Short mmCIF file of C-alpha atoms in Angstrom, two decimals:
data_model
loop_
_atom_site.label_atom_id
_atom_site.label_comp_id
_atom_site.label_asym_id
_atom_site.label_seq_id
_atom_site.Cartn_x
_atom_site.Cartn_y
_atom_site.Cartn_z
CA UNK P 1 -6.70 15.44 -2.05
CA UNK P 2 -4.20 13.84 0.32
CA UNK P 3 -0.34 14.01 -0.23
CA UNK P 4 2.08 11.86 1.45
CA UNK P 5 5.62 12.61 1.69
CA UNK P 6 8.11 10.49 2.54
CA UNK P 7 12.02 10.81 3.72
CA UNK P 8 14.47 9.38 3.14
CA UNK P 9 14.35 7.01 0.22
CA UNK P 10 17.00 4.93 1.24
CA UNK P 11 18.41 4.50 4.79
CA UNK P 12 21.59 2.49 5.43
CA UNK P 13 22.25 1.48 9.28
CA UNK P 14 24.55 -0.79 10.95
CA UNK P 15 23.08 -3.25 13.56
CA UNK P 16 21.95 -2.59 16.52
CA UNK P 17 21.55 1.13 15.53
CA UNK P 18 18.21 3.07 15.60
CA UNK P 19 16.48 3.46 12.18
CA UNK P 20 13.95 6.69 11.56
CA UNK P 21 11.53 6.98 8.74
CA UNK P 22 10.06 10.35 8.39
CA UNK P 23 6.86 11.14 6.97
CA UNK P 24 4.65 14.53 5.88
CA UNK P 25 1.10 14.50 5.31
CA UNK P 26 -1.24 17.53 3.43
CA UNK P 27 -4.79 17.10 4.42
CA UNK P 28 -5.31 17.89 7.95
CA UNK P 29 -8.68 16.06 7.98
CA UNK P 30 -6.36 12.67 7.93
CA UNK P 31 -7.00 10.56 11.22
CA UNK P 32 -4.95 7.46 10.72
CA UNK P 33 -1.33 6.74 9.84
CA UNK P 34 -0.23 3.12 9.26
CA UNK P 35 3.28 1.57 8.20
CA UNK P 36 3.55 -1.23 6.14
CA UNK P 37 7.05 -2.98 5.45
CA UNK P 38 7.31 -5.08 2.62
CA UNK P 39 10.52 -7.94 1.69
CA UNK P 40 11.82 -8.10 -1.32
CA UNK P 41 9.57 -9.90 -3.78
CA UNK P 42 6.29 -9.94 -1.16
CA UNK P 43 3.59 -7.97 -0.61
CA UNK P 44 3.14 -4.82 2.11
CA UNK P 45 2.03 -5.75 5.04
CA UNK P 46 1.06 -3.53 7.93
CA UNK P 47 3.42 -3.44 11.13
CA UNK P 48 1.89 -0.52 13.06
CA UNK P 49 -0.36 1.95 13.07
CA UNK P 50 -1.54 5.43 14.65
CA UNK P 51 -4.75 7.50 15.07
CA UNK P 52 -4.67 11.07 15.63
CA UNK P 53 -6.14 10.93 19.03
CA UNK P 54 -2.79 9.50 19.53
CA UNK P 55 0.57 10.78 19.84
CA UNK P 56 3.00 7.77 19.88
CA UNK P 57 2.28 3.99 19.87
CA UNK P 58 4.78 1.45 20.68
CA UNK P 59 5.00 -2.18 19.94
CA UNK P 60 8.57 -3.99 20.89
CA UNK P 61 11.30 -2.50 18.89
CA UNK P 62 9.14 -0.35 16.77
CA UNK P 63 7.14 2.87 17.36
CA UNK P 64 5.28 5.94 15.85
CA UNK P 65 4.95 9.26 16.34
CA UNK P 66 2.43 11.82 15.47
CA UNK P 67 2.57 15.87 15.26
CA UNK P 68 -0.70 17.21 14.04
CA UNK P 69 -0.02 20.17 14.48
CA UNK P 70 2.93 20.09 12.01
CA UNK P 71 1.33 17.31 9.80
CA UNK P 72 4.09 15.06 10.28
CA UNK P 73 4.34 11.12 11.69
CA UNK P 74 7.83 9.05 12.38
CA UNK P 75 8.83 5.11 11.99
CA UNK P 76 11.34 4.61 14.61
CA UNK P 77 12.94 1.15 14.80
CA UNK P 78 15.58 0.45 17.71
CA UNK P 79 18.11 -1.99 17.92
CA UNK P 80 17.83 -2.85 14.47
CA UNK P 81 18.65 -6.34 13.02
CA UNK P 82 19.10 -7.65 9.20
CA UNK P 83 15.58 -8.58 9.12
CA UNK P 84 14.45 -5.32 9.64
CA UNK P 85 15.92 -4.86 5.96
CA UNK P 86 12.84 -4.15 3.67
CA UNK P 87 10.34 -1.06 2.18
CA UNK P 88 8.87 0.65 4.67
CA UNK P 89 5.66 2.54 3.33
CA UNK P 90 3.77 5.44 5.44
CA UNK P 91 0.19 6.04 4.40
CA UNK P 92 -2.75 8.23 5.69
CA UNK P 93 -6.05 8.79 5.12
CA UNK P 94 -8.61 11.73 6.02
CA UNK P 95 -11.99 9.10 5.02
CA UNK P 96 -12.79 5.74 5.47
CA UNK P 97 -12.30 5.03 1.57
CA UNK P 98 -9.03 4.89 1.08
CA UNK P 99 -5.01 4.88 2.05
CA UNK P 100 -2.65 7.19 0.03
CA UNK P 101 1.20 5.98 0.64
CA UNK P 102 4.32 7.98 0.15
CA UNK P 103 7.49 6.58 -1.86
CA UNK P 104 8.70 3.94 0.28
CA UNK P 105 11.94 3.86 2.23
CA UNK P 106 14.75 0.89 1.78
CA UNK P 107 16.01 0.06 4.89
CA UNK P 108 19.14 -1.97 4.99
CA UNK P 109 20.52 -3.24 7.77
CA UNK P 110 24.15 -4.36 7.82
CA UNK P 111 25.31 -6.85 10.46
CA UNK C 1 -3.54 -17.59 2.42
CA UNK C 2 -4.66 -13.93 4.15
CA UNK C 3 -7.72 -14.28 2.74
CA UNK C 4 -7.35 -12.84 -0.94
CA UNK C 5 -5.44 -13.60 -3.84
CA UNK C 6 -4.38 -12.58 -7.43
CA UNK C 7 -4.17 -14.05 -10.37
CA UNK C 8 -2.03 -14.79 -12.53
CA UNK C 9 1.07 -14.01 -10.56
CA UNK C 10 2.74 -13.00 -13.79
CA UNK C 11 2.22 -12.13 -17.13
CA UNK C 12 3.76 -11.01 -20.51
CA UNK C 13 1.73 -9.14 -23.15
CA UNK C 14 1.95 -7.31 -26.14
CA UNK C 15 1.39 -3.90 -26.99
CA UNK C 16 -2.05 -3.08 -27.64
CA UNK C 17 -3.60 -6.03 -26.05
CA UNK C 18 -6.52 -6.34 -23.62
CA UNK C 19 -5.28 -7.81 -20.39
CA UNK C 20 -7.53 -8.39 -17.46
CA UNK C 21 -6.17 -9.05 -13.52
CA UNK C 22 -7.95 -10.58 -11.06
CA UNK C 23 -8.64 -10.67 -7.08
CA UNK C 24 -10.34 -12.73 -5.63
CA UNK C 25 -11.22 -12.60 -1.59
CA UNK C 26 -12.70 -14.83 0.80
CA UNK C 27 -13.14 -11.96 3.79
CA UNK C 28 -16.30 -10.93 2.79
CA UNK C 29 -15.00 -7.17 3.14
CA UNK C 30 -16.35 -4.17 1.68
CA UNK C 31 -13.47 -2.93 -0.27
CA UNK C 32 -11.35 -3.93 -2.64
CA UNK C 33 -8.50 -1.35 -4.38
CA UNK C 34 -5.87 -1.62 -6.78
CA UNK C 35 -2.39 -0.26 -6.75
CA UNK C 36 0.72 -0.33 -8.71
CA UNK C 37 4.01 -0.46 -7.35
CA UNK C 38 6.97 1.26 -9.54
CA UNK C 39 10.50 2.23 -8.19
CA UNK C 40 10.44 5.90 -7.03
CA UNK C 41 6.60 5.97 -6.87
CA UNK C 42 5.52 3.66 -4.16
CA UNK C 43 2.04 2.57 -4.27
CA UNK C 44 0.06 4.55 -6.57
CA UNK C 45 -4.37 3.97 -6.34
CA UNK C 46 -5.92 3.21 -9.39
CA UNK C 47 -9.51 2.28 -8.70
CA UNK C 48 -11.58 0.96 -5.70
CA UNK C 49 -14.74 -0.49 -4.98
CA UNK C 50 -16.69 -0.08 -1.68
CA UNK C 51 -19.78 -2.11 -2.88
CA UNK C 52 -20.89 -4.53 -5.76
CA UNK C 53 -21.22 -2.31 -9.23
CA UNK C 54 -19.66 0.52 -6.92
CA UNK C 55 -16.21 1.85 -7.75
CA UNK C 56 -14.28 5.05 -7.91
CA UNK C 57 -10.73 6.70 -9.66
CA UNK C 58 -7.51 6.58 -7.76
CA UNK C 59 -4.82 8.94 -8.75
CA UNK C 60 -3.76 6.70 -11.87
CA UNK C 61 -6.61 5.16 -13.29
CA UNK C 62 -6.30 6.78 -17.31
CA UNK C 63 -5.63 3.47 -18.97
CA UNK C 64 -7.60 1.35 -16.70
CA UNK C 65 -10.96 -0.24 -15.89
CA UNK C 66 -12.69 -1.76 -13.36
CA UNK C 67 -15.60 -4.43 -12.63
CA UNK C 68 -17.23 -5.76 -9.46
CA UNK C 69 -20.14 -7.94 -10.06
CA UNK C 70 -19.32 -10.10 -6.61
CA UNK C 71 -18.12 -9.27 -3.21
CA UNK C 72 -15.43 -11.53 -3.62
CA UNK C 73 -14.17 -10.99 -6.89
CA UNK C 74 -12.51 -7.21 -8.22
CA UNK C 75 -11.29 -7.30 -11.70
CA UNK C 76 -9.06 -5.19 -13.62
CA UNK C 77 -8.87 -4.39 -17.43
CA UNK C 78 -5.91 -2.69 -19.39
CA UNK C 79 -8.01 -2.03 -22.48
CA UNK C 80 -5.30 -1.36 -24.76
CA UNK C 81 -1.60 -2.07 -23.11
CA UNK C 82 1.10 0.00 -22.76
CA UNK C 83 4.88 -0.23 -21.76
CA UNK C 84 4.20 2.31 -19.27
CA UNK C 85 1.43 0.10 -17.90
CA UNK C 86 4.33 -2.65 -17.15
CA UNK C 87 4.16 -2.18 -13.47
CA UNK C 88 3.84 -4.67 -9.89
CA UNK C 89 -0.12 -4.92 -8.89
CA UNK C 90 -1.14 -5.10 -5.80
CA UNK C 91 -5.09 -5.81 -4.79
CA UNK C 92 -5.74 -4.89 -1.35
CA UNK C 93 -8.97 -5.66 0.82
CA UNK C 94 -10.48 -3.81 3.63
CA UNK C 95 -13.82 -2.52 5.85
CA UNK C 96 -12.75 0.56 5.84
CA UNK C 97 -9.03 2.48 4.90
CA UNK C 98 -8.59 3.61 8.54
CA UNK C 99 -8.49 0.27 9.39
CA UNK C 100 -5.89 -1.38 7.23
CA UNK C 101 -5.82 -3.21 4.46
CA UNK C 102 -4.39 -6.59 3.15
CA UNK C 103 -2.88 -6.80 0.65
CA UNK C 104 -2.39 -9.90 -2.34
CA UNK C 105 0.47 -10.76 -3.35
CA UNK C 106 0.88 -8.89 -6.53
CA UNK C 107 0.86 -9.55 -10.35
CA UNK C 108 4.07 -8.85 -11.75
CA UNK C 109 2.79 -7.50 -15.88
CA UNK C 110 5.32 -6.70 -18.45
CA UNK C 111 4.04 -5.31 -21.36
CA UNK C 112 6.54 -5.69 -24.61
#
């Protein structure tokens, strides 16, 4: 089955820096890669997402990369600001069933 | 609010008592999962359902069961509860996975 890793587990910035999340997938059948950031105390909720007919996606300060060919996909976040702080969570999927997720990554964002 | 939601929002058991979760949508979509969050695990499957009376094993489910007798409504059952089962749960609601999912807004179980 499909194994997401995820790098690194925590990531301290200062504001207005750039922010990457890096993440490694196992199946190469996988054909979609969302994020999902979560606040402290709420639930996940997607931000962006990629398909692998795709090879970056942008949407304001935030965008995603994808290398099939290595199995790996990228969070980058520019300019950050404190309420960027949160869990960010890659996932991926090679079916229309269901999304495995790596570990997470704690973003903080100092001002 | 977004369509689904979980109840209760918290809890506090005992060992060796049944315990039962709920979501609920309103969506109408065609699958339902659970999850459980833990620090230095992320979100870990535990079952899904991607029809009435159909549901599958995540990677976690030993411990764990499952019911869907409505669209709307995805139930799970701790038969026998365990400090190991204290955990964040998440229900999450889709079409399909490479879509997206929503997500509730967790039941937070503690199992002493």
């Amino acid at each position: 089955g499909e194994n997401v890793e995820q790098h690194p587990s925590t990531l301290s910035v200062q504001e207005g820096d750039s922010a990457v999340i890096k993440c490694t997938y196992s199946d190469s059948a996988s054909n979609y890669f969302p994020w999902y950031k979560q606040e402290l105390g709420k639930r996940p909720q997607l931000i962006i997402d990629i398909r692998s007919n795709v090879g970056e996606k942008k949407d304001q300060r935030i965008a995603v990369t994808l290398n099939k060919t290595a199995k790996h996909f990228s969070l980058h976040i520019t300019e950050t600001q404190p309420e960027d702080s949160a869990v960010y969570f890659c996932a991926a999927t090679p079916s229309t069933d269901k999304l495995i997720f790596g570990t997470g990554t704690r973003l903080q964002v100092f001002p | 609010d977004a369509g689904i939601t979980q109840s209760p929002r918290h809890k506090v058991t005992e060992t060796g008592t049944p315990v039962t979760l709920r979501c609920h949508q309103t969506e109408n979509h065609r699958y339902m999962y659970w999850y459980r969050q833990d620090p230095g695990h992320g979100l870990r499957l535990i079952h899904y359902s991607y029809g009435v009376k159909d549901t599958d094993k995540g990677e976690v489910s030993d411990g764990y069961s499952v019911s869907r007798s409505k669209t709307e409504d995805f139930l799970l059952t701790l038969e026998s509860a365990t400090s190991s089962q204290t955990s964040v749960y998440f229900c999450a609601i889709g079409d399909r996975a490479n879509y997206g999912y929503t997500f509730g807004s967790g039941t937070r179980l503690t199992v002493v």
